[in-house]
PDB file of C-alpha atoms and ligand atoms in Angstrom:
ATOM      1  CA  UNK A   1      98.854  83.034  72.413  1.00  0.00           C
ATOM      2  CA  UNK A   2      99.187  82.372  75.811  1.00  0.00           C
ATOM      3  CA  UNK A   3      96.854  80.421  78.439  1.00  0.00           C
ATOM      4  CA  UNK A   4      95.323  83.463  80.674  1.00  0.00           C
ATOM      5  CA  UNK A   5      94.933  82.163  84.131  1.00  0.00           C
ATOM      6  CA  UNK A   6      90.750  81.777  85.163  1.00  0.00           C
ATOM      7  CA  UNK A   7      89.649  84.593  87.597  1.00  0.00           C
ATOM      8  CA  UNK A   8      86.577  84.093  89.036  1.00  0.00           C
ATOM      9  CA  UNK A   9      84.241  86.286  87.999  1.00  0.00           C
ATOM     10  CA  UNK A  10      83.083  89.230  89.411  1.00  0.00           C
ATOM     11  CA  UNK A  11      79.985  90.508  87.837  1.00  0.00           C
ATOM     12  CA  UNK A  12      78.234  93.332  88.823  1.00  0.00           C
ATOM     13  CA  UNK A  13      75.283  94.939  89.278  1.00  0.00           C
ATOM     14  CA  UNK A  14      74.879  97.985  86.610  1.00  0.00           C
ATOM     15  CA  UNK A  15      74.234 101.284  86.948  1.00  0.00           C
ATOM     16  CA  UNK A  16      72.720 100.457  90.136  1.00  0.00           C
ATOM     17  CA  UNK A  17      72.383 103.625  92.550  1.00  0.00           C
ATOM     18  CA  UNK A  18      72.358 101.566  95.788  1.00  0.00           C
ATOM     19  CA  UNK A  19      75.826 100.126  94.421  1.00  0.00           C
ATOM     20  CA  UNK A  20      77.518 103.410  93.486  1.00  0.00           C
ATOM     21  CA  UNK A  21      77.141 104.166  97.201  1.00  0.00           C
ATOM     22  CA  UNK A  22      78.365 101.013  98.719  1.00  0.00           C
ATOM     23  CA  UNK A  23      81.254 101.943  96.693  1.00  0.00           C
ATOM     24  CA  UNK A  24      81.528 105.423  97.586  1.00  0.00           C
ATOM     25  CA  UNK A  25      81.048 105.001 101.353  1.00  0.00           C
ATOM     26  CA  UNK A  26      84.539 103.476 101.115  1.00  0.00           C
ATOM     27  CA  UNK A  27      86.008 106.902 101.003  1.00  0.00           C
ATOM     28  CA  UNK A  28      83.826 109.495 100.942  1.00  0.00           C
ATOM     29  CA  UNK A  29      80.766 109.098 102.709  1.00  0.00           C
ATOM     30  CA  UNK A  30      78.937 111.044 100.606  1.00  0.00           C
ATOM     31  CA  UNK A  31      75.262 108.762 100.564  1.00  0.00           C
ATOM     32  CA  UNK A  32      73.638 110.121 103.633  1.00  0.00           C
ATOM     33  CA  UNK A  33      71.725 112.657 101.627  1.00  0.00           C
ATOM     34  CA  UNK A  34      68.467 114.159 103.143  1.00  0.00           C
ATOM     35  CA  UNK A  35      68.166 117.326 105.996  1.00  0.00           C
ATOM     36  CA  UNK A  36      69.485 120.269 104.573  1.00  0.00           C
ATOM     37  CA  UNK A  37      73.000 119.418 104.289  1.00  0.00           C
ATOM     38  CA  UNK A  38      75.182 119.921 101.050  1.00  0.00           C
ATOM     39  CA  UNK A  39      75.336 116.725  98.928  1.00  0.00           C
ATOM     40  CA  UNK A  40      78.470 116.880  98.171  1.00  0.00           C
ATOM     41  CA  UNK A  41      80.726 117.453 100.609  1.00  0.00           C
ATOM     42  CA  UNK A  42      85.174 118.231 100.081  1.00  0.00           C
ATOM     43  CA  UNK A  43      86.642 114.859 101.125  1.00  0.00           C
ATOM     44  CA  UNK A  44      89.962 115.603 103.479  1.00  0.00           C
ATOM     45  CA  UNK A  45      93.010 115.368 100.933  1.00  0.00           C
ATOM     46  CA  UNK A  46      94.568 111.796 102.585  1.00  0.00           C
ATOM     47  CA  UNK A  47      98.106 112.980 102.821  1.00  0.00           C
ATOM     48  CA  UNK A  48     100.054 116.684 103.194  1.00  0.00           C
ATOM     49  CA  UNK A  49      99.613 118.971 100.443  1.00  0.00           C
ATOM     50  CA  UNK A  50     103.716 118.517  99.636  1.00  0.00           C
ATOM     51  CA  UNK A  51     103.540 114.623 100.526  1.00  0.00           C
ATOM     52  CA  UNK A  52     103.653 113.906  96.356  1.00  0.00           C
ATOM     53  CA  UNK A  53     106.704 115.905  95.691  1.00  0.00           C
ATOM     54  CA  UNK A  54     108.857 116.006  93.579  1.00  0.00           C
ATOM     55  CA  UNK A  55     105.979 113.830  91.563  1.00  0.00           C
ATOM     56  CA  UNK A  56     103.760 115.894  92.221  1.00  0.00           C
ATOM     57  CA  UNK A  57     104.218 119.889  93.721  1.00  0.00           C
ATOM     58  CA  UNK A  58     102.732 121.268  96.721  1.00  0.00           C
ATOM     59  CA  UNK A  59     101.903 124.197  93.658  1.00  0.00           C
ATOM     60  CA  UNK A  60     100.022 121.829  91.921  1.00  0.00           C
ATOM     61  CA  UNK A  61      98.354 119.883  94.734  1.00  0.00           C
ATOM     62  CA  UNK A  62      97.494 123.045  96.148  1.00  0.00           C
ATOM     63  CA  UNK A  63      95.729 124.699  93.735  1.00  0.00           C
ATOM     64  CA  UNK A  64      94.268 120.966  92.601  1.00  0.00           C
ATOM     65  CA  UNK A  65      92.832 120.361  96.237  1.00  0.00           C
ATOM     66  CA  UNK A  66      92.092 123.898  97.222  1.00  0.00           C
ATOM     67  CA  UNK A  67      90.571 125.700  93.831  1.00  0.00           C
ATOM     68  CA  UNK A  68      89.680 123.329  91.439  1.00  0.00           C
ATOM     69  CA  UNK A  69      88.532 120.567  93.761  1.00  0.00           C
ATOM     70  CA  UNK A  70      86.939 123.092  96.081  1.00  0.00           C
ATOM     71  CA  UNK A  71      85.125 125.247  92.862  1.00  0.00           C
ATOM     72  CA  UNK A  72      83.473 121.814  91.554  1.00  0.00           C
ATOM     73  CA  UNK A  73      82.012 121.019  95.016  1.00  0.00           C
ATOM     74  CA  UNK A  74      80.569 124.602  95.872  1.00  0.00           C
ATOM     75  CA  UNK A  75      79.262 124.910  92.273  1.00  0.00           C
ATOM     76  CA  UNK A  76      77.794 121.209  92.634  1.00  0.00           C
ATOM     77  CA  UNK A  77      76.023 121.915  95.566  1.00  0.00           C
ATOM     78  CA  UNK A  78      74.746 125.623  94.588  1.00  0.00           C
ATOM     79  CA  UNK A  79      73.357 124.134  91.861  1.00  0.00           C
ATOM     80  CA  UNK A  80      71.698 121.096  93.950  1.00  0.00           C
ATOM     81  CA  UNK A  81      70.334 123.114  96.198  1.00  0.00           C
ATOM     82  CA  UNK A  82      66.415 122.578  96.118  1.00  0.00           C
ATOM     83  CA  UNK A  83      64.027 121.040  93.365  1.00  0.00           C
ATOM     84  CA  UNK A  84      64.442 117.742  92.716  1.00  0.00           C
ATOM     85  CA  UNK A  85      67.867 117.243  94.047  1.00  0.00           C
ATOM     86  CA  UNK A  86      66.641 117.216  97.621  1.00  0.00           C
ATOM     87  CA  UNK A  87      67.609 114.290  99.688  1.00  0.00           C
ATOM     88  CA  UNK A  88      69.405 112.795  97.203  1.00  0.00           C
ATOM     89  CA  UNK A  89      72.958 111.658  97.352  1.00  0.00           C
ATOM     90  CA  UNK A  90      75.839 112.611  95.178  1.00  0.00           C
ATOM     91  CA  UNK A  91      75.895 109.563  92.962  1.00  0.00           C
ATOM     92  CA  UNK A  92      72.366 109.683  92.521  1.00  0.00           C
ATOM     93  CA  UNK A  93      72.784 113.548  91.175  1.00  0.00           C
ATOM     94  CA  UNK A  94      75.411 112.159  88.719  1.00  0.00           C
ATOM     95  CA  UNK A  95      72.767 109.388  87.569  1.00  0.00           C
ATOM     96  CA  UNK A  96      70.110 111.522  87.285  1.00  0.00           C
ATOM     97  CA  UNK A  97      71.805 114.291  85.054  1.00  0.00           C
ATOM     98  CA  UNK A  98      74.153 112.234  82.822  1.00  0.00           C
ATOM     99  CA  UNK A  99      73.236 112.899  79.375  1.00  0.00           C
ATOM    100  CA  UNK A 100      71.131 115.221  80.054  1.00  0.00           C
ATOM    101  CA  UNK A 101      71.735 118.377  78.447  1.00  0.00           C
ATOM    102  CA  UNK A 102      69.517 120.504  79.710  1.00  0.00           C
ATOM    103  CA  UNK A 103      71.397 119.672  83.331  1.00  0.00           C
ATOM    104  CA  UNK A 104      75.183 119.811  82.149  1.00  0.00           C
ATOM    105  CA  UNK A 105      76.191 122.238  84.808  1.00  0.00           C
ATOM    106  CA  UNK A 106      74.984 119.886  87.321  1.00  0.00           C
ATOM    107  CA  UNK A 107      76.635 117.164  85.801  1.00  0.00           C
ATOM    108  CA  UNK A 108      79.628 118.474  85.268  1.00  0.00           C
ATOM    109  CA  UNK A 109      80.464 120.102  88.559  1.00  0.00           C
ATOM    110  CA  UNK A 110      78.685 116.997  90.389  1.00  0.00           C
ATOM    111  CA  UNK A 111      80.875 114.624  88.206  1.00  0.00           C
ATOM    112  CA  UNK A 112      83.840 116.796  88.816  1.00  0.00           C
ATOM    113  CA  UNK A 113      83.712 116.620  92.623  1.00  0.00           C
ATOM    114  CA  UNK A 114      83.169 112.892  92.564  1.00  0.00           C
ATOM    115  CA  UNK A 115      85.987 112.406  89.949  1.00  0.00           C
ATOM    116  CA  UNK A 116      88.274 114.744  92.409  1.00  0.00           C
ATOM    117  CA  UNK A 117      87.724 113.044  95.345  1.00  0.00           C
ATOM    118  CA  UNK A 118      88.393 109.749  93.709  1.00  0.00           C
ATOM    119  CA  UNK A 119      91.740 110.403  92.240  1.00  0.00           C
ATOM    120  CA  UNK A 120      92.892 112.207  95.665  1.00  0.00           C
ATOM    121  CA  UNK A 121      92.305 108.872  96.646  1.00  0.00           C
ATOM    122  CA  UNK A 122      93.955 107.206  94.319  1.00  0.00           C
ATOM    123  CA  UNK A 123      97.471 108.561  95.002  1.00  0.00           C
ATOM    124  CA  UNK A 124      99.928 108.009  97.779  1.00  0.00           C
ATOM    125  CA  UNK A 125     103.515 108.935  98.807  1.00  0.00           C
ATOM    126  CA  UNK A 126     105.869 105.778  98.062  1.00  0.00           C
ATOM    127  CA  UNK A 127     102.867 104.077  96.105  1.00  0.00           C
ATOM    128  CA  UNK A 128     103.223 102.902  92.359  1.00  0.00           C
ATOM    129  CA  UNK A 129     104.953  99.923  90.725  1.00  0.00           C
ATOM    130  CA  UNK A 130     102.649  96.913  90.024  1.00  0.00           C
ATOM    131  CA  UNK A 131     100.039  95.603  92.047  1.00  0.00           C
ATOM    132  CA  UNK A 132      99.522  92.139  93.829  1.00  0.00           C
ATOM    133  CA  UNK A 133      97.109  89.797  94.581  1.00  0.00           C
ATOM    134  CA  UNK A 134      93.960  89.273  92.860  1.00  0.00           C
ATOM    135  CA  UNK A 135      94.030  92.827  91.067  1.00  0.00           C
ATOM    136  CA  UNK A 136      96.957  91.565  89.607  1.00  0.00           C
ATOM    137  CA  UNK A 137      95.918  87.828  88.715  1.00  0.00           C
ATOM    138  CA  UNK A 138      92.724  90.396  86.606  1.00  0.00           C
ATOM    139  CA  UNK A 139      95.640  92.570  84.946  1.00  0.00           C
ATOM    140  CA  UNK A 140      97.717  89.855  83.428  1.00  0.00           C
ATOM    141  CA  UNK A 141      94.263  88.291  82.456  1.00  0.00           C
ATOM    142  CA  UNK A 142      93.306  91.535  81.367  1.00  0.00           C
ATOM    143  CA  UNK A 143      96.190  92.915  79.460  1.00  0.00           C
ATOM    144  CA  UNK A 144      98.942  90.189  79.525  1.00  0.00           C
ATOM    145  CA  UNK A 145     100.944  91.709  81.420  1.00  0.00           C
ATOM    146  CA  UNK A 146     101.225  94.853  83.846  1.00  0.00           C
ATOM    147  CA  UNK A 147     103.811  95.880  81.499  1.00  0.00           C
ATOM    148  CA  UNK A 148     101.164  96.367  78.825  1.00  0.00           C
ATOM    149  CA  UNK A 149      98.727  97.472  81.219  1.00  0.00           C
ATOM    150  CA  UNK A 150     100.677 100.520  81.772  1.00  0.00           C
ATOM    151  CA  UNK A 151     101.517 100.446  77.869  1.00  0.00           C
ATOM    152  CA  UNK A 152      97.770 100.489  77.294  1.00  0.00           C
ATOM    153  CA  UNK A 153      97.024 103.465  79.777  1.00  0.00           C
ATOM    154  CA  UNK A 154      99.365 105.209  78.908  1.00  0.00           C
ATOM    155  CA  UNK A 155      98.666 105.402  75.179  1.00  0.00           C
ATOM    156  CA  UNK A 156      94.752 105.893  76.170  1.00  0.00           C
ATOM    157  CA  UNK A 157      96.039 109.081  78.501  1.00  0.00           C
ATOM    158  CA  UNK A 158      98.100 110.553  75.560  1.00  0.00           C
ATOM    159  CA  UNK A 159      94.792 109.950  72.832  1.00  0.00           C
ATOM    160  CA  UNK A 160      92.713 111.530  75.226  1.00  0.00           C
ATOM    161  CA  UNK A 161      92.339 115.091  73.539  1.00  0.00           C
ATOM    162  CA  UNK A 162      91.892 117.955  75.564  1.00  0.00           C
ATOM    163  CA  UNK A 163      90.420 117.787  79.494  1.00  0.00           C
ATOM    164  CA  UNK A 164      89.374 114.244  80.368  1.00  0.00           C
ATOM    165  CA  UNK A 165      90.024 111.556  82.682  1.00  0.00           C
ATOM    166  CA  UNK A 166      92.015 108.449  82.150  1.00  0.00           C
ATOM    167  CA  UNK A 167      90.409 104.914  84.057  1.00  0.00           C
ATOM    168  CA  UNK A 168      91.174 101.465  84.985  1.00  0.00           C
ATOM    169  CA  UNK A 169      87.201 100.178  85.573  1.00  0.00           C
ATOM    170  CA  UNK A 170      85.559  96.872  86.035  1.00  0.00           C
ATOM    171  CA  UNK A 171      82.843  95.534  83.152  1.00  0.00           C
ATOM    172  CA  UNK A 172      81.161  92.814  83.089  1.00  0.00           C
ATOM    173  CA  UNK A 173      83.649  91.261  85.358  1.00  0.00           C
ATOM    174  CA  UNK A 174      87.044  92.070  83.486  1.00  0.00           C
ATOM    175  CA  UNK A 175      89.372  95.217  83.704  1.00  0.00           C
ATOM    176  CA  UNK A 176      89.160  97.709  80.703  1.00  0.00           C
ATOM    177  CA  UNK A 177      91.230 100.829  80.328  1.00  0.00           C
ATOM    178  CA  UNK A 178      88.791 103.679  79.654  1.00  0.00           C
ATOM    179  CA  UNK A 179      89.022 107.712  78.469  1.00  0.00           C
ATOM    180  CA  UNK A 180      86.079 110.395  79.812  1.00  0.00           C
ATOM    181  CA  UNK A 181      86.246 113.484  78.090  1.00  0.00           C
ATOM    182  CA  UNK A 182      85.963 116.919  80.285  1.00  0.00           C
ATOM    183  CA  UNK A 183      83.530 115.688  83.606  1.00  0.00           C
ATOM    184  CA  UNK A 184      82.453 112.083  82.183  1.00  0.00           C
ATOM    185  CA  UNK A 185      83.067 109.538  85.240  1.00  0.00           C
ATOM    186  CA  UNK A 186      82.272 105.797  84.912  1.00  0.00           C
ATOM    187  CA  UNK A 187      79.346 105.919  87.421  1.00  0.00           C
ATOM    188  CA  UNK A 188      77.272 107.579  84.433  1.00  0.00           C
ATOM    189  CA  UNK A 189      77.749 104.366  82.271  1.00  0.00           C
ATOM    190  CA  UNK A 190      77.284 101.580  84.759  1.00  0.00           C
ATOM    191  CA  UNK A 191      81.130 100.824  85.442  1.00  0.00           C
ATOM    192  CA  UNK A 192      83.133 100.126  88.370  1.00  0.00           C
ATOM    193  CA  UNK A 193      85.817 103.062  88.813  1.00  0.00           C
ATOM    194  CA  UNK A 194      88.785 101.312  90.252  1.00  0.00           C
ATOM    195  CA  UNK A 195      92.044 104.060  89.541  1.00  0.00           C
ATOM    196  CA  UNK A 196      92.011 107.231  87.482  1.00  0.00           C
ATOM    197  CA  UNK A 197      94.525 109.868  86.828  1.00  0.00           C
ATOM    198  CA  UNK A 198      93.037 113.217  86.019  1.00  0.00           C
ATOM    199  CA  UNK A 199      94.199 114.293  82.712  1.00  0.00           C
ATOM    200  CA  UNK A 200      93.199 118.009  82.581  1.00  0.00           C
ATOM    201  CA  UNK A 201      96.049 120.434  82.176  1.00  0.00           C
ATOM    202  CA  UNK A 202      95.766 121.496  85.715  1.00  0.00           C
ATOM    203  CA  UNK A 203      96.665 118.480  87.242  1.00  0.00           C
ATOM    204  CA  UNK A 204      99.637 118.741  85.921  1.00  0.00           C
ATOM    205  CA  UNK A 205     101.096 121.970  83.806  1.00  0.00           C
ATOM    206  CA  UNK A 206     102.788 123.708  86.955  1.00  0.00           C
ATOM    207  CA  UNK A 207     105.062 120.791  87.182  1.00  0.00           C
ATOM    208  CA  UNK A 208     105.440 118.652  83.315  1.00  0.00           C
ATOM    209  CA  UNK A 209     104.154 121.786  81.378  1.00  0.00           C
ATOM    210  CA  UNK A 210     102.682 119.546  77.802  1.00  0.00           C
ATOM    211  CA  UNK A 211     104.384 116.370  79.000  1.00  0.00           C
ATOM    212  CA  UNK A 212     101.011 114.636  79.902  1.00  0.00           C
ATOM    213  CA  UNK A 213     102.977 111.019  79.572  1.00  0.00           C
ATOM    214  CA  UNK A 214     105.393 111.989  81.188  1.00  0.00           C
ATOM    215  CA  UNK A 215     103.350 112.852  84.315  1.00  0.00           C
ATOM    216  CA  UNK A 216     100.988 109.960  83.972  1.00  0.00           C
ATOM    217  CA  UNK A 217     103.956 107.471  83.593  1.00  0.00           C
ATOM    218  CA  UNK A 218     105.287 109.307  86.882  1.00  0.00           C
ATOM    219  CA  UNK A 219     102.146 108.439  88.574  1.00  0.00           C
ATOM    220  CA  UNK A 220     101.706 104.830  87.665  1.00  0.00           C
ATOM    221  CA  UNK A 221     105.471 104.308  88.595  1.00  0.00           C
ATOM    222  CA  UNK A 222     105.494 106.296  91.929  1.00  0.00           C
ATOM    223  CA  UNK A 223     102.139 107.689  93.412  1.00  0.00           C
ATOM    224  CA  UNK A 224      99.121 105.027  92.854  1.00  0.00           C
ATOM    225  CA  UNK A 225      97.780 103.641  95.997  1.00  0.00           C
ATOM    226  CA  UNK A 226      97.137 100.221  94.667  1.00  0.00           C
ATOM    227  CA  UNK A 227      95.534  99.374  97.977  1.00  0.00           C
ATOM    228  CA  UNK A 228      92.771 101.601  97.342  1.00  0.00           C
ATOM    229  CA  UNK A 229      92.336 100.047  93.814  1.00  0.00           C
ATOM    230  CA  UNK A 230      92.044  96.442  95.362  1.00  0.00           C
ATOM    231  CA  UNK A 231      89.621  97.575  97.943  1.00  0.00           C
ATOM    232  CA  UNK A 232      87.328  98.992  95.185  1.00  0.00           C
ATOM    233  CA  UNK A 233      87.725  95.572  93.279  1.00  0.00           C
ATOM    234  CA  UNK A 234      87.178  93.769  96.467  1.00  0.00           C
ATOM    235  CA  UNK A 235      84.007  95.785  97.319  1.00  0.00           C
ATOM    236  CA  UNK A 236      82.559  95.728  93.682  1.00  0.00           C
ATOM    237  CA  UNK A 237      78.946  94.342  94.236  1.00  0.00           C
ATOM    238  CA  UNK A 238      78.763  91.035  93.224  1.00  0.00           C
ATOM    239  CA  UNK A 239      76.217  89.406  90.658  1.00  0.00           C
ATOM    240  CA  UNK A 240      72.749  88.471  91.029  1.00  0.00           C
ATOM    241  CA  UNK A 241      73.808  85.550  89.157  1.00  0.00           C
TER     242      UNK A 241
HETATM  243 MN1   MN B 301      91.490 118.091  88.190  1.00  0.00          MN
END
């Protein structure tokens, strides 16, 4: 077996509200909360609808960004609209509703629009290939190798049956490769979301029809914006400890 190099640690604090906004403020800016504005707001998509192509269609981006993005948020935020949900920011609504079933709806659509939003993110014209850096010091120590990193995500995206989310997320301090089913999102179970690719049909039937690998693979080797992913790592709160 061989000698994985020593990353310092990066513990975290769990399931910590204040820290799933620190996170989000990166990119969405979603925490103000309060008045009577929506909670969750439609992040601007960070490239051109046709930027991903041929990876990914303007088709697909389209109606991604524009009807299944949009839906989630208007649905979250219909749904959030008084009651108990005043004030409060979007990660906070996730927190509050996960595994609750009397409050699916909410959790779903509010899940959904933070998943969305995150994955936009995620992706970037001329991204992909492996990482550098510390993110990739924690992948080889991780996985072995960013070879079977990609082997290991990939696999989890193809046993992922039905809608669901594929994730690269920080626990305890080391990487793990992670499956949601339909809305589930790491904030709900105390992780640090650091890359996802949406697995749901309609990210990607338009353009790979029931190749799911093949359009995962396709992301990993040409659209993920890795520095994104590092910035997440980088800005994962850091231990009481
Ligand atoms: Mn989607």
């Amino acid at each position: 077996m061989a000698t994985l190099p020593v990353i310092s640690p990066r513990l975290f604090v769990r399931s910590s509200v204040l820290a799933a906004c620190a996170i989000a403020a990166l990119f969405l800016l979603q925490c103000s909360g309060g008045g009577d504005s929506p909670i969750f707001v439609k992040a601007p998509l960070p490239y051109a609808e046709d930027a991903l192509a041929p990876f990914i269609s303007a088709d697909t981006m389209g109606f991604h960004y524009d009807k299944h993005y949009a839906g989630y948020v208007d649905r979250a935020n219909d749904l959030t609209k008084s009651g108990s949900y005043a004030g409060k920011s979007a990660e906070a609504v996730i927190q509050m509703t996960a595994g609750d079933a009397s409050k699916a709806a909410v959790f779903n659509n509010a899940a959904q629009a933070w998943n969305h939003a995150f994955f936009f993110q995620c992706l970037k014209p001329n991204g992909g290939g492996a990482p550098g850096g510390l993110l990739a010091e924690m992948i080889d120590a991780a996985f072995g190798s960013f070879a079977n990193f990609k082997k290991v995500f990939l696999t989890a995206a193809k046993d992922q049956f039905g809608s669901g989310w594929v994730w690269l997320v920080l626990d305890d301090g080391k990487l793990m490769v992670i499956t949601g089913a339909n809305a589930d999102t790491p904030l709900a179970h105390g992780q640090i979301p650091l890359l996802t690719v949406d697995v749901w049909e309609h990210a990607y039937y338009l353009d790979y029809q029931n190749r799911r690998i093949d359009f995962v693979s396709t992301v990993l080797d040409n659209l993920v914006n890795w520095d994104f992913v590092a910035l997440q790592l980088e800005n994962a709160p850091p231990s009481h400890t």
